[in-house]
Every structure is written in C-alpha cells, then in structure tokens.
C-alpha positions as a printed NumPy array, in Angstrom:
array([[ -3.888,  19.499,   3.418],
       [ -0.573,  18.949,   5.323],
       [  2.486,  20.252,   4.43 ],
       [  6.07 ,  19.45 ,   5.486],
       [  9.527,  20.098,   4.425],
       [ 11.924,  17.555,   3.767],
       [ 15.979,  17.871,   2.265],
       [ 14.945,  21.841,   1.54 ],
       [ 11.578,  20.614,  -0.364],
       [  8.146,  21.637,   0.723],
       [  5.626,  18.68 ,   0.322],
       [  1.948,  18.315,   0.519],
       [ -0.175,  15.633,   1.943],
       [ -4.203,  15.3  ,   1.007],
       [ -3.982,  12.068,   3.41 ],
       [ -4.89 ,   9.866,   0.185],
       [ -1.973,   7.89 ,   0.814],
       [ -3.494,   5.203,   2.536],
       [ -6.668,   4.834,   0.45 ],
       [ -4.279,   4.543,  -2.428],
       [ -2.162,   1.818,  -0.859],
       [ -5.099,   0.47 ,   0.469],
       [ -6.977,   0.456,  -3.348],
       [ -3.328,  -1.339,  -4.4  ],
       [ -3.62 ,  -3.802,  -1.728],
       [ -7.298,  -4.971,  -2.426],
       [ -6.815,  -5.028,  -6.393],
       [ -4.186,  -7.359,  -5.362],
       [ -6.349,  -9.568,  -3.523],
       [ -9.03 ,  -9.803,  -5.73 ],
       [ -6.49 , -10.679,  -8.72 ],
       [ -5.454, -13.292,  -6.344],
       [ -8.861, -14.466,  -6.41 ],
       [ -9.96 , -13.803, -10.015],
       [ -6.512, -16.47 , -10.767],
       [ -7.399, -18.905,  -8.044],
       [-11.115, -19.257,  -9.729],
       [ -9.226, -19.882, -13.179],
       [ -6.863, -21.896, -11.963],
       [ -9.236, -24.492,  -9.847],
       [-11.121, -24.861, -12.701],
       [ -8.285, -27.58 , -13.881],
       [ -8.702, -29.291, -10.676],
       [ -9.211, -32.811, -11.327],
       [-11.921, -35.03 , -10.502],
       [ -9.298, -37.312,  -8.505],
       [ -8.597, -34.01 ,  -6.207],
       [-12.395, -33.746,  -5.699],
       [-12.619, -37.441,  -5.027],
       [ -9.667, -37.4  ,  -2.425],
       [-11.56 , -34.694,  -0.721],
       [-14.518, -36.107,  -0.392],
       [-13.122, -39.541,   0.915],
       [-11.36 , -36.885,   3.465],
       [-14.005, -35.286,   4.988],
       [-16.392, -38.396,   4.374],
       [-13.766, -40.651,   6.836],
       [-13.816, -37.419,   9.314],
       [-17.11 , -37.449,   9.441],
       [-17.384, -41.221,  10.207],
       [-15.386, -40.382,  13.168],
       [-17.192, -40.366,  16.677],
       [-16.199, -37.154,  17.216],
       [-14.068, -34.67 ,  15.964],
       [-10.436, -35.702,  16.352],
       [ -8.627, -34.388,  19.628],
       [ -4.907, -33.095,  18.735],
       [ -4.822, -30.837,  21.744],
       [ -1.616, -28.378,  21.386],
       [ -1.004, -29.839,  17.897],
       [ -4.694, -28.273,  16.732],
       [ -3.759, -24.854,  18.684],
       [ -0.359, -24.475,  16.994],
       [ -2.124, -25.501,  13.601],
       [ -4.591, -22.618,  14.131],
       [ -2.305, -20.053,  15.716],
       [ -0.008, -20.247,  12.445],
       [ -3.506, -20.396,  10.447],
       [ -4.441, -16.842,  11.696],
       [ -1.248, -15.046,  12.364],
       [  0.918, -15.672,   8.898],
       [ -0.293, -13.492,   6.785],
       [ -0.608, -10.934,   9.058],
       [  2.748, -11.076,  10.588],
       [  4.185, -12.087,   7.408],
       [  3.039,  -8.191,   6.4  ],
       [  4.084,  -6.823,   9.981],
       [  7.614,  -7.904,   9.276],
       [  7.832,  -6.467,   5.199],
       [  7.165,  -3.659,   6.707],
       [ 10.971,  -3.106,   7.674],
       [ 12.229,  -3.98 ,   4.292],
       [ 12.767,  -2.053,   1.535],
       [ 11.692,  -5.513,  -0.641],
       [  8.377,  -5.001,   1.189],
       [  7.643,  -2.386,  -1.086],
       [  7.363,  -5.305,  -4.132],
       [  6.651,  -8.309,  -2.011],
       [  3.649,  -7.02 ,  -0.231],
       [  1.193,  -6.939,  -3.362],
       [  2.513, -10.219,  -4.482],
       [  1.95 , -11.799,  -0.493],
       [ -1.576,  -9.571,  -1.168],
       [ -2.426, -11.55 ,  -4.376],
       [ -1.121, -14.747,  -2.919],
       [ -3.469, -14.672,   0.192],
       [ -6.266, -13.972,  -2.256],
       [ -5.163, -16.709,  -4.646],
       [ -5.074, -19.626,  -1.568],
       [ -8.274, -18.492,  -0.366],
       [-10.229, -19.006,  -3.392],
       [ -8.272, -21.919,  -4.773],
       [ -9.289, -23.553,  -1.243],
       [-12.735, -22.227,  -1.744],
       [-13.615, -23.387,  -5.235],
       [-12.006, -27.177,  -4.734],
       [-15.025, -27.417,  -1.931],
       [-17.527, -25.91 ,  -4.433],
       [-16.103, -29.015,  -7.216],
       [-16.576, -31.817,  -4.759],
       [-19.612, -31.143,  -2.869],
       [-21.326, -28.603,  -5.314],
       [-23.556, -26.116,  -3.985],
       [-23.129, -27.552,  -0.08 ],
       [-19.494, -27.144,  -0.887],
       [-20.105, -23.357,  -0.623],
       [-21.573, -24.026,   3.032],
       [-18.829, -26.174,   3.977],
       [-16.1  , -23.764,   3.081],
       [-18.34 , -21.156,   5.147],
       [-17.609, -23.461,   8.094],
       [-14.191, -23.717,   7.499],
       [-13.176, -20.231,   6.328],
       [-15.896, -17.935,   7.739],
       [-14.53 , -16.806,  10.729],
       [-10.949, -17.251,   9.492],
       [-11.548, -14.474,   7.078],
       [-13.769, -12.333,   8.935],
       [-11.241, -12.01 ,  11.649],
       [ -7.793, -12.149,   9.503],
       [ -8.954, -10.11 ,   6.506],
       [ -9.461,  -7.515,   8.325],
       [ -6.44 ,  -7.21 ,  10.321],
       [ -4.347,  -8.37 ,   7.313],
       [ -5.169,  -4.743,   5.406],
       [ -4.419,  -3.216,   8.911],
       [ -1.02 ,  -4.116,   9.072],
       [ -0.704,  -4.711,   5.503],
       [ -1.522,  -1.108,   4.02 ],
       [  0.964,   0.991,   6.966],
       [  3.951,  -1.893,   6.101],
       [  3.699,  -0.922,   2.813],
       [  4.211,   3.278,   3.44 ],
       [  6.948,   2.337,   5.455],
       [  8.856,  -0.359,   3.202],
       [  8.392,   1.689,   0.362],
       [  9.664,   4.613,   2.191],
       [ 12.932,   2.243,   2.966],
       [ 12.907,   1.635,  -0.818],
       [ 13.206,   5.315,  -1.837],
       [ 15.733,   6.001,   0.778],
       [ 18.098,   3.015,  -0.686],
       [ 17.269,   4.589,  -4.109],
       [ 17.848,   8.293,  -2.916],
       [ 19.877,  10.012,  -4.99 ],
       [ 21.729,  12.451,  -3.235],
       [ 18.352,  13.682,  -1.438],
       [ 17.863,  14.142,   2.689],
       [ 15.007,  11.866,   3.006],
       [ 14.546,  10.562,   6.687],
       [ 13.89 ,   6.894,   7.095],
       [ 10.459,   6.323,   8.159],
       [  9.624,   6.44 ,  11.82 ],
       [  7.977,   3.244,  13.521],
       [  6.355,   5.431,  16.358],
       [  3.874,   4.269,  19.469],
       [  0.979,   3.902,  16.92 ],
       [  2.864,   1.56 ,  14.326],
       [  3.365,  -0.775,  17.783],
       [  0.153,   0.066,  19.017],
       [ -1.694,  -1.225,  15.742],
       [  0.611,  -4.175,  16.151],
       [ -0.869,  -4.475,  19.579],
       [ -4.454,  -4.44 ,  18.676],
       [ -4.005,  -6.829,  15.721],
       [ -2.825,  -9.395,  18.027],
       [ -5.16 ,  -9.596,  20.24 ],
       [ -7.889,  -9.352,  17.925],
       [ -6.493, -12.619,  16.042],
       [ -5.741, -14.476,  19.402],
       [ -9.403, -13.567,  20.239],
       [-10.108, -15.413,  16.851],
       [ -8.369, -18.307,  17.643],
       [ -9.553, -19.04 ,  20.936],
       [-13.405, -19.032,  19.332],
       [-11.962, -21.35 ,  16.589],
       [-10.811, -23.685,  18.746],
       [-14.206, -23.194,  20.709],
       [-16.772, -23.55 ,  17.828],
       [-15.066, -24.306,  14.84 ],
       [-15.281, -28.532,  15.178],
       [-18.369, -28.189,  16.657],
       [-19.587, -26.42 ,  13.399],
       [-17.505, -28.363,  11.031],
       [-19.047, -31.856,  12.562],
       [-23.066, -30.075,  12.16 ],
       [-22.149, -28.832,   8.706],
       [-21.021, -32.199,   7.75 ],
       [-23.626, -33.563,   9.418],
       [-26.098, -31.767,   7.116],
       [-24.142, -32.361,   3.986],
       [-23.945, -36.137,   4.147],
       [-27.136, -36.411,   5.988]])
C-alpha cells in the first residue's frame, strides 16, 4: 500500500486505480459493441446490397487499386484516431466524461462495421471483416487502453482540481513515463501501418478471391 499526503490529508493507494479505470474503459467498449449488434440489426437489405456491389466491382478490378499517399494518409488516420484522440483528453478536465463515451463509440463503429459484413456475405462476411479489421484491432486495441486508461487518471484529476473546493490538490504531473508511453504507442501503430500497407490488399484481394470464388 502507498501512502501520501496531500493539502494536510494522508491518502492510501492499493494501486487498483488502473484496473478500475481500466474495468470502466472495457465495459465501455463492450456496451459499444452490445449497441452496435442491436443497432445493425435494422440495417437494410439495400445497405447489404450496396456493399456487395462494392466489394464485388473491387474485386473485378485487375488488381487492387493504387492510391499511393492517398491510401497511406487513409490508413495513418485509420490507426492513430482513437488513440490520439485519447492521448489528447488526457489534458482536459472534459476527458474525464468524454473518454468512456469515445470508449463506447470505438466499440460501437467496430461492431456496426463488423455485423453489416456478416448481413451481406453471411458467414464469409465474418472472414472478410477478419481481413479488413484483424490487424487493425490487434494493433490499435491494444494501444488504445494504453493511452486510454492513464488519460483518464489524469483528466479526471484536472476535473477534481476545477471542482476543488477550497482543497490543495496538485494538478497531475505528465512526467517522462506519460511521454514515454506516448513514445512506444507510436511506434507500435506506425509499425502497424507499414504491414497494412504491406499485406493488407494482398489479403483483402485472396479473401475476396475465396468469397466470390
């Protein structure tokens, strides 16, 4: 247990802080989901058709289209805006309220996106959004929750500073590892980028390939 003193008060610490946040964060997410399964549901069949006719007329393509720095920046903003979106609510006191909702709203996209590729291919829809999402989310997911669950200690330590009443509270420190993290997380999503751009149309033309085959 750590203990520190702060405005005269002695307070204790039994470092479940960011498991708590962290518990916050990912019921968030998965209520994101949960609505984003309801809410797909009232997709229509036109939205499945208009998919299908999509992907059908890339497919008939002779090879995936070349958009050169158009694809990169599409990707780059792909992997880095939830992340940085988090990174950056983490020196706002709002952060404290709009970081669960940003939570839930990542969740909700995700399995909106999901679900319309389950309605209009069916079962291969679930392999196709593997191609598409797969190493999207195993790369930002993780590093979303990294930034995500810090931002919100410090943005709702902002918060209870702006609501301090009368109180000594110190505003909360963003020390070497806050930048450090920040560090990490970006190159660990540029990384993630760079083997999109390698393998993803490559695996989006075979998986297409097998669907309409």
């Amino acid at each position: 247990m750590i203990e520190k003193t702060v405005g005269g008060r002695r307070l204790s610490s039994s470092g479940r802080g960011p498991w708590l946040r962290l518990a916050l964060l990912t019921a968030c997410f998965l209520l994101g989901v949960f609505l984003g399964q309801v809410l797909s549901a009232r997709v229509g069949a036109e939205t499945a058709e208009e998919l299908d006719r999509y992907l059908h007329g890339y497919f008939s393509l002779p090879s995936p289209p070349e958009t050169g720095g158009m694809a990169a920046l599409s990707t780059l903003t792909v992997y880095f805006r939830y992340p940085l979106l988090a990174f950056l609510l983490g020196f706002a006191s709002v952060g404290a309220v709009l970081l669960p909702v940003l939570t839930a709203a990542y969740g909700f996209f995700l399995s909106f996106s999901v679900c319309c590729f389950t309605a209009a291919f069916g079962r291969s829809g679930v392999l196709l959004a593997l191609a598409v999402f797969g190493l999207r989310c195993l790369v930002t997911l993780p590093c979303y929750f990294c930034v995500a669950v810090p931002a919100l200690e410090k943005s709702a330590a902002l918060a209870a500073l702006s609501l301090n009443r009368g109180g000594r509270a110190a505003p909360p420190a963003y020390g070497r590892p806050w930048w450090l993290r920040c560090g990490a997380v970006c190159g660990v999503l540029t990384a993630g980028v760079l083997a999109e751009l390698l393998t993803g149309p490559r695996l989006l033309a075979w998986t297409l390939q097998w669907i309409f085959r």
